[in-house]
Coordinates of C-alpha atoms in Angstrom, one line a residue:
M1 CA 11.0 -0.2 -32.9
H2 CA 10.0 0.9 -29.2
E3 CA 11.1 4.5 -28.4
L4 CA 13.3 3.5 -25.9
L5 CA 15.5 1.6 -28.5
R6 CA 16.0 4.5 -30.8
G7 CA 18.3 7.3 -30.9
E8 CA 21.8 8.0 -32.0
P9 CA 25.2 8.1 -28.5
G10 CA 25.2 11.3 -27.9
S11 CA 21.6 12.2 -29.0
K12 CA 19.0 13.8 -27.0
A13 CA 15.8 12.5 -25.9
L14 CA 12.6 13.9 -23.9
L15 CA 11.4 11.5 -21.6
L16 CA 9.6 10.6 -18.3
G17 CA 11.6 9.6 -15.7
N18 CA 10.4 5.9 -15.1
E19 CA 11.2 6.3 -19.1
A20 CA 14.6 6.8 -18.5
I21 CA 15.4 4.3 -15.4
V22 CA 14.5 1.8 -18.5
R23 CA 16.6 3.6 -21.3
G24 CA 19.9 3.9 -18.4
A25 CA 19.4 0.1 -17.6
L26 CA 19.4 -1.0 -21.3
E27 CA 22.4 1.0 -21.7
A28 CA 23.8 -1.0 -19.0
G29 CA 23.1 -4.7 -20.4
V30 CA 20.0 -5.5 -18.6
G31 CA 18.8 -9.2 -19.1
F32 CA 15.9 -9.7 -16.7
A33 CA 13.1 -7.4 -15.6
T34 CA 10.3 -8.3 -12.9
T35 CA 7.4 -6.1 -11.3
Y36 CA 4.7 -5.9 -10.0
P37 CA 2.4 -3.0 -11.5
G38 CA 2.1 0.3 -8.9
T39 CA 1.9 3.7 -9.3
P40 CA 4.0 6.0 -9.3
S41 CA 6.2 2.6 -10.7
S42 CA 4.1 1.3 -13.1
E43 CA 5.4 3.0 -16.9
I44 CA 8.7 1.0 -16.1
G45 CA 7.7 -2.5 -16.2
D46 CA 4.9 -1.9 -19.3
N47 CA 8.0 -0.3 -21.3
F48 CA 9.8 -3.4 -20.5
Y49 CA 6.9 -5.5 -21.0
R50 CA 6.8 -3.8 -24.9
I51 CA 10.4 -3.7 -25.0
A52 CA 10.7 -7.8 -24.3
Q53 CA 8.5 -8.5 -27.3
E54 CA 11.5 -7.3 -29.8
T55 CA 14.6 -8.6 -27.6
D56 CA 15.7 -11.4 -25.9
L57 CA 15.0 -9.8 -22.4
Y58 CA 13.0 -11.6 -20.1
F59 CA 10.6 -9.6 -18.8
E60 CA 7.5 -10.3 -16.1
Y61 CA 4.6 -9.2 -14.4
S62 CA 4.5 -11.2 -11.2
V63 CA 2.3 -12.3 -9.0
N64 CA 3.7 -9.4 -6.1
E65 CA 6.5 -7.9 -5.3
K66 CA 8.5 -10.2 -3.0
V67 CA 8.1 -12.5 -6.2
A68 CA 9.2 -10.2 -8.3
L69 CA 12.4 -9.3 -5.6
E70 CA 13.3 -13.1 -5.7
V71 CA 12.6 -14.4 -9.2
A72 CA 15.0 -11.4 -10.1
A73 CA 17.3 -12.0 -7.3
A74 CA 18.0 -15.6 -9.1
A75 CA 18.6 -14.3 -12.4
A76 CA 21.5 -11.5 -10.6
V77 CA 23.0 -14.3 -8.5
S78 CA 23.4 -16.4 -11.6
G79 CA 25.5 -13.4 -13.8
V80 CA 22.5 -12.1 -14.9
R81 CA 22.0 -8.7 -14.8
A82 CA 18.2 -7.5 -13.1
I83 CA 16.0 -5.1 -11.9
C84 CA 12.6 -5.0 -10.3
S85 CA 10.9 -2.7 -9.5
M86 CA 7.8 -1.6 -7.7
K87 CA 5.9 1.4 -5.7
H88 CA 7.0 2.0 -1.7
V89 CA 4.5 0.2 -0.1
G90 CA 5.2 -3.2 -2.6
L91 CA 8.9 -2.6 -0.9
N92 CA 7.3 -3.4 2.5
V93 CA 5.8 -6.8 0.8
A94 CA 9.6 -7.6 -0.6
A95 CA 11.4 -6.9 2.4
D96 CA 11.3 -10.2 4.1
A97 CA 13.4 -11.4 0.8
L98 CA 15.5 -7.7 0.3
M99 CA 16.8 -7.7 4.2
T100 CA 19.3 -11.4 3.2
L101 CA 19.9 -10.5 -0.2
A102 CA 21.1 -7.8 1.2
Y103 CA 23.9 -10.3 2.6
V104 CA 23.6 -12.9 0.2
G105 CA 24.3 -10.1 -2.1
V106 CA 24.6 -10.6 -6.1
K107 CA 26.9 -11.8 -8.8
A108 CA 25.9 -9.5 -11.9
G109 CA 24.2 -6.1 -11.1
M110 CA 20.8 -5.7 -9.9
V111 CA 19.2 -2.3 -8.9
V112 CA 15.3 -2.6 -7.1
V113 CA 13.1 0.5 -7.7
S114 CA 11.1 1.6 -5.0
A115 CA 9.3 4.5 -6.3
D116 CA 7.4 6.5 -3.3
D117 CA 4.5 8.9 -3.6
P118 CA 4.4 11.9 -1.0
S119 CA 1.5 12.9 -1.3
L120 CA -0.3 10.0 -1.1
H121 CA -1.7 10.7 -5.2
S122 CA -2.5 7.4 -5.4
S123 CA -1.4 5.5 -2.1
Q124 CA -2.4 4.1 1.5
N125 CA 0.3 6.2 3.5
E126 CA 3.2 8.4 2.6
Q127 CA 6.1 5.9 3.3
D128 CA 9.6 7.2 3.4
N129 CA 11.3 3.9 1.7
R130 CA 14.8 5.5 2.5
Y131 CA 15.0 4.3 5.8
Y132 CA 14.9 1.0 4.0
A133 CA 19.1 1.8 2.6
R134 CA 19.7 2.0 6.4
L135 CA 17.6 -1.0 7.4
S136 CA 19.1 -3.3 5.0
G137 CA 22.9 -1.8 4.9
L138 CA 22.2 -1.0 0.9
P139 CA 23.6 1.8 -1.2
M140 CA 21.0 4.0 -2.2
L141 CA 21.0 6.5 -5.3
E142 CA 18.7 9.4 -5.6
P143 CA 17.7 11.4 -8.9
A144 CA 16.8 14.9 -9.2
N145 CA 15.0 14.5 -12.8
A146 CA 15.0 12.2 -15.5
A147 CA 18.2 12.5 -16.2
E148 CA 19.7 11.6 -13.4
A149 CA 17.4 8.9 -13.9
L150 CA 18.9 7.5 -16.5
E151 CA 22.4 8.0 -15.1
M152 CA 22.3 6.6 -12.0
T153 CA 20.1 3.8 -12.9
R154 CA 23.5 3.2 -15.5
S155 CA 25.9 4.1 -13.1
A156 CA 23.6 1.9 -10.2
F157 CA 24.5 -1.9 -12.1
S158 CA 28.2 -0.7 -12.4
L159 CA 28.2 -0.3 -8.4
S160 CA 26.0 -3.3 -8.0
E161 CA 28.3 -5.4 -9.5
N162 CA 31.8 -4.4 -8.2
Q163 CA 30.3 -4.3 -5.0
R164 CA 28.5 -7.7 -5.6
I165 CA 25.2 -5.8 -3.7
P166 CA 22.1 -4.9 -5.3
V167 CA 21.6 -0.9 -5.1
L168 CA 18.4 0.8 -4.3
L169 CA 17.1 3.3 -7.1
R170 CA 15.0 5.5 -5.0
T171 CA 12.0 7.6 -7.0
T172 CA 9.3 10.2 -6.2
T173 CA 6.5 10.6 -7.8
R174 CA 7.4 14.0 -9.6
V175 CA 10.7 12.3 -10.4
N176 CA 9.3 9.5 -12.0
H177 CA 6.5 11.2 -13.6
S178 CA 7.9 14.6 -15.2
R179 CA 9.8 14.6 -18.3
S180 CA 13.2 16.4 -18.8
V181 CA 15.7 16.3 -22.0
V182 CA 18.4 13.3 -21.1
E183 CA 21.1 12.4 -22.9
L184 CA 21.4 8.8 -24.8
G185 CA 24.3 6.3 -24.2
V186 CA 25.7 3.7 -25.4
F187 CA 23.6 0.3 -25.4
S188 CA 25.5 -2.6 -23.3
A189 CA 25.7 -6.0 -24.9
G190 CA 23.5 -7.4 -22.2
H191 CA 23.1 -11.6 -20.9
Y192 CA 20.1 -12.8 -20.7
R193 CA 21.7 -16.1 -19.9
G194 CA 23.2 -16.8 -16.9
R195 CA 25.3 -19.8 -15.1
F196 CA 24.6 -20.5 -11.6
D197 CA 27.3 -21.8 -9.3
K198 CA 26.5 -23.7 -6.5
D199 CA 27.5 -22.4 -3.6
P200 CA 25.3 -23.1 0.0
F201 CA 27.2 -21.8 2.8
N202 CA 27.3 -18.4 0.8
L203 CA 24.1 -18.8 -0.8
V204 CA 22.0 -20.9 2.1
V205 CA 21.7 -18.5 5.0
I206 CA 21.8 -21.2 7.6
P207 CA 22.4 -19.2 11.6
M208 CA 26.2 -19.9 10.3
V209 CA 26.1 -18.6 6.9
G210 CA 24.6 -15.5 8.1
R211 CA 26.6 -14.3 10.7
K212 CA 29.6 -14.8 8.6
L213 CA 27.7 -12.4 6.0
H214 CA 26.6 -9.7 8.0
L215 CA 30.3 -9.3 8.4
E216 CA 30.9 -9.3 5.4
L217 CA 27.9 -6.5 4.2
L218 CA 29.7 -4.4 7.6
R219 CA 32.8 -4.7 5.3
K220 CA 31.1 -3.8 2.2
Q221 CA 29.6 -1.0 4.5
K222 CA 33.0 0.8 4.8
E223 CA 33.6 0.5 1.2
L224 CA 30.7 2.2 -0.3
Q225 CA 31.2 4.4 2.9
E226 CA 34.2 5.6 0.9
I227 CA 32.6 5.2 -2.7
A228 CA 29.5 8.2 -1.1
D229 CA 32.5 10.2 -0.3
A230 CA 33.9 10.4 -3.7
S231 CA 30.7 9.9 -6.2
P232 CA 30.1 12.4 -8.8
F233 CA 26.4 12.2 -7.8
N234 CA 26.8 14.1 -4.8
V235 CA 28.3 17.8 -5.8
S236 CA 29.0 20.8 -3.6
S237 CA 28.9 24.4 -5.2
G238 CA 28.6 28.1 -4.3
Q239 CA 30.7 29.5 -1.4
G240 CA 29.9 31.6 2.0
S241 CA 28.6 30.9 5.5
W242 CA 25.4 29.9 4.8
G243 CA 24.3 26.3 3.7
I244 CA 21.7 23.8 1.6
I245 CA 21.7 20.1 1.7
T246 CA 18.9 18.7 -0.1
S247 CA 18.7 15.6 -2.1
G248 CA 15.6 14.3 -5.0
V249 CA 13.2 16.7 -6.5
S250 CA 13.7 19.1 -3.8
A251 CA 16.9 19.6 -5.7
N252 CA 15.3 21.4 -8.1
Y253 CA 13.1 23.9 -5.8
V254 CA 16.7 24.5 -4.1
R255 CA 18.3 25.7 -7.0
D256 CA 15.1 28.0 -8.2
A257 CA 15.3 29.7 -4.8
I258 CA 18.8 30.7 -4.6
R259 CA 18.2 31.9 -8.0
D260 CA 15.4 33.8 -7.3
L261 CA 16.5 35.1 -4.3
G262 CA 19.3 36.5 -5.1
I263 CA 22.2 34.6 -2.6
S264 CA 23.8 32.6 -4.3
R265 CA 27.6 34.6 -3.1
E266 CA 25.9 33.7 0.5
V267 CA 24.8 30.3 0.2
R268 CA 26.9 26.5 -0.2
L269 CA 24.7 23.8 -2.0
L270 CA 25.7 20.0 -1.2
K271 CA 23.4 18.1 -3.7
L272 CA 23.6 14.3 -2.4
G273 CA 22.5 11.8 -4.8
M274 CA 24.4 8.7 -2.9
T275 CA 22.2 9.2 -0.3
H276 CA 23.3 5.4 1.9
P277 CA 25.7 5.3 3.1
L278 CA 26.4 9.3 4.2
P279 CA 29.0 10.6 2.5
A280 CA 30.4 11.9 5.6
N281 CA 33.9 12.8 4.8
L282 CA 32.6 15.0 2.5
L283 CA 29.7 16.5 4.8
A284 CA 32.1 17.3 7.3
N285 CA 33.7 18.6 5.2
F286 CA 31.1 21.1 3.9
L287 CA 30.2 21.7 7.3
Q288 CA 32.9 23.5 8.1
G289 CA 32.4 27.1 8.7
L290 CA 29.1 27.4 8.0
E291 CA 27.2 29.4 10.3
R292 CA 24.0 28.1 9.4
V293 CA 22.8 24.9 7.8
L294 CA 19.0 23.8 6.3
V295 CA 18.4 20.4 5.5
V296 CA 16.0 20.2 2.3
E297 CA 14.6 17.2 2.1
E298 CA 10.8 15.6 0.9
L299 CA 9.3 13.8 4.2
E300 CA 11.3 12.4 6.8
P301 CA 14.1 14.2 8.3
F302 CA 16.2 11.0 6.9
L303 CA 19.5 13.5 6.3
E304 CA 18.5 16.2 9.1
E305 CA 19.5 13.4 11.6
Q306 CA 22.3 12.3 10.3
V307 CA 24.1 15.5 9.7
K308 CA 23.1 16.6 13.5
A309 CA 24.9 13.7 14.5
L310 CA 27.8 13.8 12.7
A311 CA 28.0 17.7 13.4
Q312 CA 28.3 17.0 17.3
E313 CA 30.2 14.1 17.1
K314 CA 32.8 16.7 15.0
G315 CA 32.3 19.5 17.0
L316 CA 31.1 22.0 14.9
T317 CA 28.9 24.7 16.0
C318 CA 26.5 25.3 13.4
V319 CA 22.9 25.9 13.6
I320 CA 20.9 22.7 11.9
R321 CA 17.4 22.6 10.9
G322 CA 15.2 21.4 8.7
K323 CA 11.5 20.1 9.8
G324 CA 9.8 22.1 12.3
E325 CA 6.2 24.0 12.1
D326 CA 8.3 27.3 10.8
L327 CA 10.6 25.9 8.6
L328 CA 9.5 22.3 6.6
P329 CA 7.1 20.1 7.1
R330 CA 7.6 16.0 7.2
S331 CA 4.3 15.4 5.1
F332 CA 3.3 15.7 1.4
E333 CA 5.3 16.9 -1.2
F334 CA 7.2 20.6 -1.7
D335 CA 6.0 23.2 -3.9
P336 CA 8.7 26.0 -5.3
L337 CA 6.6 28.3 -3.1
Q338 CA 7.1 26.5 0.0
V339 CA 11.1 26.1 0.0
R340 CA 11.5 29.7 -1.1
L341 CA 9.6 30.6 1.6
A342 CA 11.7 28.2 3.8
I343 CA 15.1 29.7 2.9
A344 CA 14.1 33.3 3.6
R345 CA 12.5 32.7 6.8
F346 CA 16.0 30.6 7.8
F347 CA 18.4 32.9 6.6
G348 CA 16.4 35.9 7.3
L349 CA 15.5 37.4 4.4
N350 CA 13.3 40.1 3.6
Y351 CA 11.3 38.4 0.7
E352 CA 7.4 38.9 0.3
H353 CA 5.0 36.3 -2.2
A354 CA 4.1 38.4 -4.7
G355 CA 1.0 35.4 -5.7
S356 CA 1.1 32.8 -7.0
A357 CA 1.7 32.7 -10.8
A358 CA 0.0 28.9 -10.9
G359 CA -2.9 30.8 -11.2
A360 CA -6.5 29.4 -10.4
E361 CA -7.6 25.9 -8.6
L362 CA -9.0 23.6 -10.9
P363 CA -12.4 22.7 -9.3
P364 CA -12.2 19.4 -7.0
R365 CA -13.5 16.1 -8.6
P366 CA -13.9 13.2 -6.3
P367 CA -12.4 10.0 -7.4
N368 CA -15.4 7.2 -8.8
L369 CA -15.7 4.1 -10.3
C370 CA -15.7 4.5 -14.3
A371 CA -19.2 4.4 -16.1
G372 CA -20.4 0.9 -16.6
C373 CA -17.2 -0.6 -14.0
P374 CA -19.2 -3.5 -13.6
H375 CA -18.3 -3.4 -10.0
R376 CA -21.0 -0.6 -9.3
A377 CA -23.4 -3.4 -10.5
T378 CA -22.0 -5.9 -8.1
Y379 CA -22.1 -3.2 -5.0
Y380 CA -25.6 -2.4 -5.4
A381 CA -26.3 -5.8 -5.3
V382 CA -24.5 -6.6 -2.3
K383 CA -26.1 -3.7 -1.0
Q384 CA -29.4 -5.0 -1.7
V385 CA -29.2 -8.4 0.1
V386 CA -27.1 -6.9 3.5
G387 CA -28.2 -3.1 3.7
E388 CA -26.1 -1.0 5.7
S389 CA -25.8 -3.3 8.1
A390 CA -23.1 -5.1 7.2
I391 CA -18.8 -4.9 7.7
F392 CA -17.4 -4.2 4.4
P393 CA -13.7 -4.5 4.4
T394 CA -12.1 -3.7 1.3
D395 CA -9.1 -3.9 -0.6
I396 CA -6.1 -1.8 -3.0
G397 CA -7.2 -1.1 -6.7
C398 CA -10.0 -0.1 -8.1
Y399 CA -13.1 -1.3 -5.5
T400 CA -11.1 1.6 -3.1
L401 CA -13.4 3.7 -4.5
G402 CA -16.8 2.4 -3.5
I403 CA -15.8 3.8 -0.5
L404 CA -17.8 7.3 -1.4
P405 CA -22.3 8.1 -1.6
P406 CA -24.0 6.4 -3.0
L407 CA -22.3 2.7 -2.5
Q408 CA -20.3 3.4 0.6
A409 CA -19.2 -0.3 0.7
A410 CA -15.9 0.2 2.0
D411 CA -15.4 0.0 6.2
F412 CA -11.7 -1.1 6.4
L413 CA -8.8 -0.8 4.6
L414 CA -4.6 -1.7 5.1
C415 CA -3.1 -2.7 2.6
M416 CA -3.1 -5.3 0.0
G417 CA -4.7 -8.4 0.6
S418 CA -6.1 -6.8 4.1
G419 CA -9.8 -7.3 3.6
V420 CA -9.6 -10.8 3.4
S421 CA -7.9 -11.0 6.8
S422 CA -9.9 -8.7 8.3
A423 CA -12.9 -9.9 7.3
G424 CA -11.9 -13.1 9.5
G425 CA -11.4 -11.2 12.4
F426 CA -14.4 -8.7 11.7
S427 CA -16.4 -12.3 12.3
Q428 CA -14.9 -13.5 14.8
V429 CA -15.2 -10.1 17.1
Q430 CA -19.3 -9.6 16.3
N431 CA -22.1 -10.3 14.7
Q432 CA -22.7 -8.1 12.1
P433 CA -22.5 -9.7 8.6
V434 CA -19.0 -9.4 7.4
V435 CA -18.7 -9.1 3.0
A436 CA -15.3 -8.0 2.3
F437 CA -14.4 -7.0 -1.3
I438 CA -11.2 -7.6 -2.9
G439 CA -10.2 -7.6 -6.9
D440 CA -9.0 -10.6 -9.4
S441 CA -5.0 -9.3 -9.1
T442 CA -4.4 -8.4 -5.6
F443 CA -6.1 -11.5 -4.9
F444 CA -3.3 -13.2 -6.7
H445 CA -0.9 -10.9 -5.0
S446 CA -1.6 -11.3 -1.5
G447 CA -5.6 -12.4 -1.1
I448 CA -4.9 -16.3 -1.3
T449 CA -3.3 -16.7 2.3
G450 CA -5.7 -14.3 3.7
L451 CA -8.8 -16.9 2.3
I452 CA -6.7 -20.1 3.2
N453 CA -6.2 -18.4 7.4
G454 CA -10.0 -18.0 7.5
V455 CA -11.1 -21.4 6.0
Q456 CA -8.5 -23.1 8.7
N457 CA -10.2 -20.7 11.4
N458 CA -13.7 -21.4 11.0
H459 CA -14.0 -17.4 10.3
N460 CA -17.7 -15.9 8.9
F461 CA -17.6 -14.0 6.1
T462 CA -18.6 -13.5 2.3
L463 CA -15.5 -12.7 0.2
V464 CA -16.5 -10.9 -2.7
I465 CA -14.2 -10.9 -5.8
L466 CA -14.5 -8.5 -8.1
D467 CA -12.5 -10.0 -11.3
N468 CA -12.6 -7.4 -14.7
G469 CA -10.0 -9.8 -16.2
T470 CA -7.3 -7.9 -15.6
T471 CA -5.2 -5.5 -13.2
A472 CA -7.3 -1.9 -14.1
M473 CA -6.7 0.8 -11.7
T474 CA -2.0 0.2 -13.0
G475 CA -3.2 0.5 -16.9
H476 CA -3.6 -3.3 -17.5
Q477 CA -1.7 -5.2 -16.8
P478 CA -2.0 -8.9 -17.2
H479 CA -2.5 -11.6 -13.8
P480 CA -2.4 -15.1 -14.0
G481 CA -6.3 -15.6 -14.5
V482 CA -6.8 -13.1 -17.2
E483 CA -8.5 -14.6 -20.1
L484 CA -9.2 -11.7 -22.4
T485 CA -5.7 -10.9 -24.5
P486 CA -5.0 -10.0 -27.7
R487 CA -5.1 -13.0 -29.4
G488 CA -8.6 -13.5 -28.2
R489 CA -10.7 -15.3 -25.2
Q490 CA -7.8 -18.4 -24.0
A491 CA -8.5 -20.3 -20.6
P492 CA -6.7 -18.8 -17.6
R493 CA -3.1 -20.2 -16.7
V494 CA -5.0 -20.0 -13.2
S495 CA -8.4 -20.5 -11.9
I496 CA -9.4 -18.1 -9.5
E497 CA -12.7 -20.2 -8.6
A498 CA -10.1 -23.5 -8.7
V499 CA -7.9 -21.6 -6.5
V500 CA -10.6 -21.0 -4.1
R501 CA -12.2 -24.5 -4.2
G502 CA -8.4 -25.8 -3.7
C503 CA -8.5 -23.5 -0.5
G504 CA -11.3 -25.6 0.7
V505 CA -13.9 -22.9 0.5
E506 CA -17.1 -25.2 -0.3
E507 CA -19.2 -22.3 -0.9
V508 CA -18.2 -20.8 -4.1
I509 CA -20.6 -19.3 -6.9
T510 CA -19.7 -17.3 -10.1
V511 CA -22.1 -14.2 -11.0
R512 CA -22.2 -12.2 -14.3
P513 CA -23.0 -8.1 -12.0
Q514 CA -24.6 -6.4 -14.7
Q515 CA -26.7 -9.4 -14.7
L516 CA -28.4 -8.3 -11.6
K517 CA -31.9 -10.0 -10.6
K518 CA -29.6 -12.8 -11.1
T519 CA -26.2 -12.4 -9.4
I520 CA -29.1 -10.7 -6.0
A521 CA -30.6 -14.0 -6.3
A522 CA -27.2 -15.8 -6.2
L523 CA -25.6 -13.6 -3.1
D524 CA -28.8 -14.1 -1.0
S525 CA -28.3 -17.4 -1.6
I526 CA -24.9 -17.7 -0.2
V527 CA -24.6 -14.9 2.4
K528 CA -26.5 -15.8 5.2
K529 CA -24.4 -18.8 5.6
E530 CA -22.3 -20.6 8.1
G531 CA -18.3 -20.1 7.2
V532 CA -16.1 -18.6 4.7
K533 CA -18.4 -18.2 1.2
V534 CA -17.1 -16.4 -2.1
V535 CA -18.6 -15.1 -4.8
I536 CA -16.7 -14.6 -8.0
S537 CA -17.8 -12.0 -9.7
K538 CA -16.6 -12.2 -13.1
A539 CA -17.3 -8.9 -15.8
P540 CA -14.0 -7.8 -17.7
C541 CA -13.4 -4.4 -17.2
P542 CA -15.1 -2.2 -20.0
L543 CA -12.0 0.1 -21.2
F544 CA -9.8 -2.9 -21.3
E545 CA -12.4 -5.0 -22.9
R546 CA -12.4 -2.4 -25.1
R547 CA -9.1 -1.8 -25.9
I548 CA -8.3 -5.4 -26.8
T549 CA -10.8 -6.4 -28.8
G550 CA -11.3 -2.8 -30.7
K551 CA -15.6 -2.8 -30.6
K552 CA -17.7 -0.3 -31.2
Q553 CA -20.4 0.2 -29.2
Q554 CA -23.9 0.5 -30.7
I555 CA -26.4 1.2 -27.9
V556 CA -26.7 3.8 -25.2
F557 CA -29.2 4.4 -22.6
E558 CA -31.5 7.3 -21.9
V559 CA -33.6 8.8 -19.7
T560 CA -37.1 8.9 -21.4
E561 CA -40.2 11.3 -20.2
E562 CA -41.0 8.1 -18.2
C563 CA -39.0 9.3 -15.7
D564 CA -40.7 10.5 -12.1
N565 CA -37.8 11.8 -10.1
C566 CA -37.3 9.2 -7.9
R567 CA -33.9 9.4 -8.0
R568 CA -32.9 5.9 -7.3
C569 CA -30.8 5.9 -10.5
L570 CA -28.2 8.9 -8.2
D571 CA -28.9 7.6 -4.7
E572 CA -28.1 4.3 -4.6
L573 CA -26.0 3.4 -8.4
G574 CA -24.4 6.7 -8.9
C575 CA -22.9 6.0 -12.3
P576 CA -21.3 8.9 -13.5
A577 CA -22.9 8.9 -16.8
F578 CA -25.9 10.5 -15.2
A579 CA -26.8 14.3 -14.6
C580 CA -28.9 16.6 -12.9
E581 CA -30.3 20.1 -15.2
C582 CA -32.8 22.1 -15.5
D583 CA -35.2 21.8 -18.8
A584 CA -36.6 25.3 -20.4
S585 CA -39.3 25.2 -18.3
G586 CA -37.2 25.3 -14.9
R587 CA -37.9 21.7 -14.3
V588 CA -35.4 19.5 -13.0
K589 CA -34.2 16.7 -15.3
I590 CA -32.6 13.9 -14.8
T591 CA -29.9 13.1 -18.3
I592 CA -27.6 10.4 -19.6
D593 CA -24.5 11.3 -21.0
E594 CA -24.2 9.7 -24.1
V595 CA -20.3 9.7 -24.5
L596 CA -19.9 8.4 -21.3
C597 CA -22.9 5.4 -20.7
N598 CA -21.0 2.3 -22.5
G599 CA -24.5 0.8 -22.5
C600 CA -24.3 -2.0 -19.6
A601 CA -27.7 -1.6 -18.6
V602 CA -27.8 -1.6 -15.0
C603 CA -29.3 1.0 -14.7
S604 CA -32.3 0.4 -17.1
Q605 CA -33.1 -3.3 -14.8
I606 CA -33.9 -0.3 -11.9
C607 CA -35.5 2.3 -13.0
H608 CA -38.1 1.5 -15.9
A609 CA -37.9 5.0 -17.6
V610 CA -34.2 4.0 -18.9
K611 CA -34.7 3.3 -22.5
P612 CA -32.3 1.4 -24.9
R613 CA -31.3 3.6 -28.5
K614 CA -28.9 3.8 -30.6
K615 CA -25.9 5.8 -30.3
S616 CA -25.6 8.7 -32.1
N617 CA -22.8 8.6 -35.4

C-alpha cells in the first residue's frame, strides 16, 4: 500500500511538503487529480499517479497545464473534488482558463497548486504567483511548512466548495522539498463519479453571462474578505511596539530571528496563511499602536504594498518597510541569517554576525547532460553539419543543458514551445541557418502550434525533436508518445511523426542519434532544403530505459594507448564520463570513468583510440 494511504488518524509522519499536499487532498476526499510535471511540484503528480493504481482516484498527466486545469474543472463542476498542480510558470499557460473559471466557479471543491521557485533552482524566471490571486480574484493560501501544507490543502477544499470558487494553494521550493512532522487526519470518502447539470446561463461565458458572473465574483470576494479576517491560518502573537508581518517559508526564519535576537517582548508578529483577499480588519487592528513594522516576504512586495495602502486609508502613521537595498531584496530565496540581519537593522539592534554555521560551500558543479545521453550525440551531429554559424533556438527540458561548452547549441529561450515559434521568427529576418531543438514531451505541450504556424507562414528552419521517450528532466513521467512502459514496448498512443506530417510538414526524417554517420548524413540531406523540416532524433533516455527494463550493462569503453591527446572527445563531445589525469611520468592522460560510462559507443565513433571492453563486476 502507498505510504500516503497508511497511518492512523492522530499519528505523526515525516513528509515532504509535496507529499503533505497529496495526503491533505486524500483526507479531503479528492477524487480527481491532474498535472503537467514541473519542478518543484512534480512529486505531487508522481504520488497521485501511484495512488491511482491502488484506489478509484482518477489521475492524469495532462498534455500541458491549461489542459490539466480544464480537465479538472470539468470534474469539479460535476461535483467531484479535484486538484490540479503545476510549477509557477505553468500557471501562465493555464491562466487563460483560470481567469474565467474564477467567474464560473465550481460545484465541488477544487484546489489549484502553484509551486513557485525563488532563486530559479530549475526555472527560467522567479515570478511571484501571488499576483495571480489578485488578478483572478481567487482566494489563496500559503503554507510555511509540510504540516501547514497538509492542513491548508484539506481546508482549501472546504473553502472552495463552500464559496463555489477554486482556491489557489501557493507554495515555494523550500516548502515543497523540505520535510517536517505532520499530524495525519481521517480520510474522507471521495466521490469519483459526478453529475453534470446543464446550466448554460451560468456556465457558458458569453458576454451577457460574463457580466453577471463578474458581479457575482465581486460579491464572493466580500465574503472571502470576512473569511480571511477570521481565518485560523492568520495568527497574531506577541506584544510590544514593533511589528513584523510575514507569510510562507519566511515565517520560519522570522520566528527563529525573534528568538535569537531576544526581542520576543518587543515584537508583535502577524503570520499570514490566507493572503488573498487581504485580511484588512485583522491587519488594521494589528497595526494599531505600532511604531515600526517590517514586512518579511520572499520575492515581490505583495503584502508590503497592500499594508502600506491600508495604513494610509486608516490614517495610521507607523513606519512600514520591507523591500530595499538596506533591508530585504526582491530577488532570490531568503535565508535565516539574511532575515535576522534585516530585522536587527530595521529595529536598530546591536547584532553582530558570528560567522556562518553552514560550513564550507560545496564546490560548484556545472549543469550537464548525463553520460551517454542521446541528446549529446544529436548536438554533435548537428554541429558537424551546420557548424557554429547557425542560430539554435531551444526549449525547456534536459536539452536546455546544451547551452554550455563544448556543445553550445542554445541561443534563445523564453518558455515551453518558444523554440519552435522563435525559429520561424529568426528565419524571416536574417539569412543564417536556423536549427531549433525541442523535446518530445515539450513538443506535445506547446510545440505543435509553433510548427503549424511555421508551415502556414512558409518559415524556413529545421526543427530537431529530441525524442527520448519520456519526460526526463522532471522524473520520467509519461506523455502521449511514450513507447517504453513497464509492460514492455508498445505502439505510442500518438505518433510524433504522424503529428508532424499532419501539421503539413513534408520533409520529415527519423534518425537514431547514436548511429553518428547515418545521423550526420540524414541531417545533411535535409537541413539545406527550403521550408520547415523536421528531424526526429529518437533514442530512449538511458536512465529511464535502465529503470524500466532492469537491463544490466555489459560493455563500457576505455581510452587505449593509441590516444594521441587530440582531445576531440573533450573539446567536441564533452561527455562527463571522460576525465584528464596525470600518469606516473607526469604525462596528461585521458580516461573514461567506468562508473559513468553507459556504453553508448558514440565516443568510439569519433576516436579510433576508444575501444569497448567488458564491464568489471
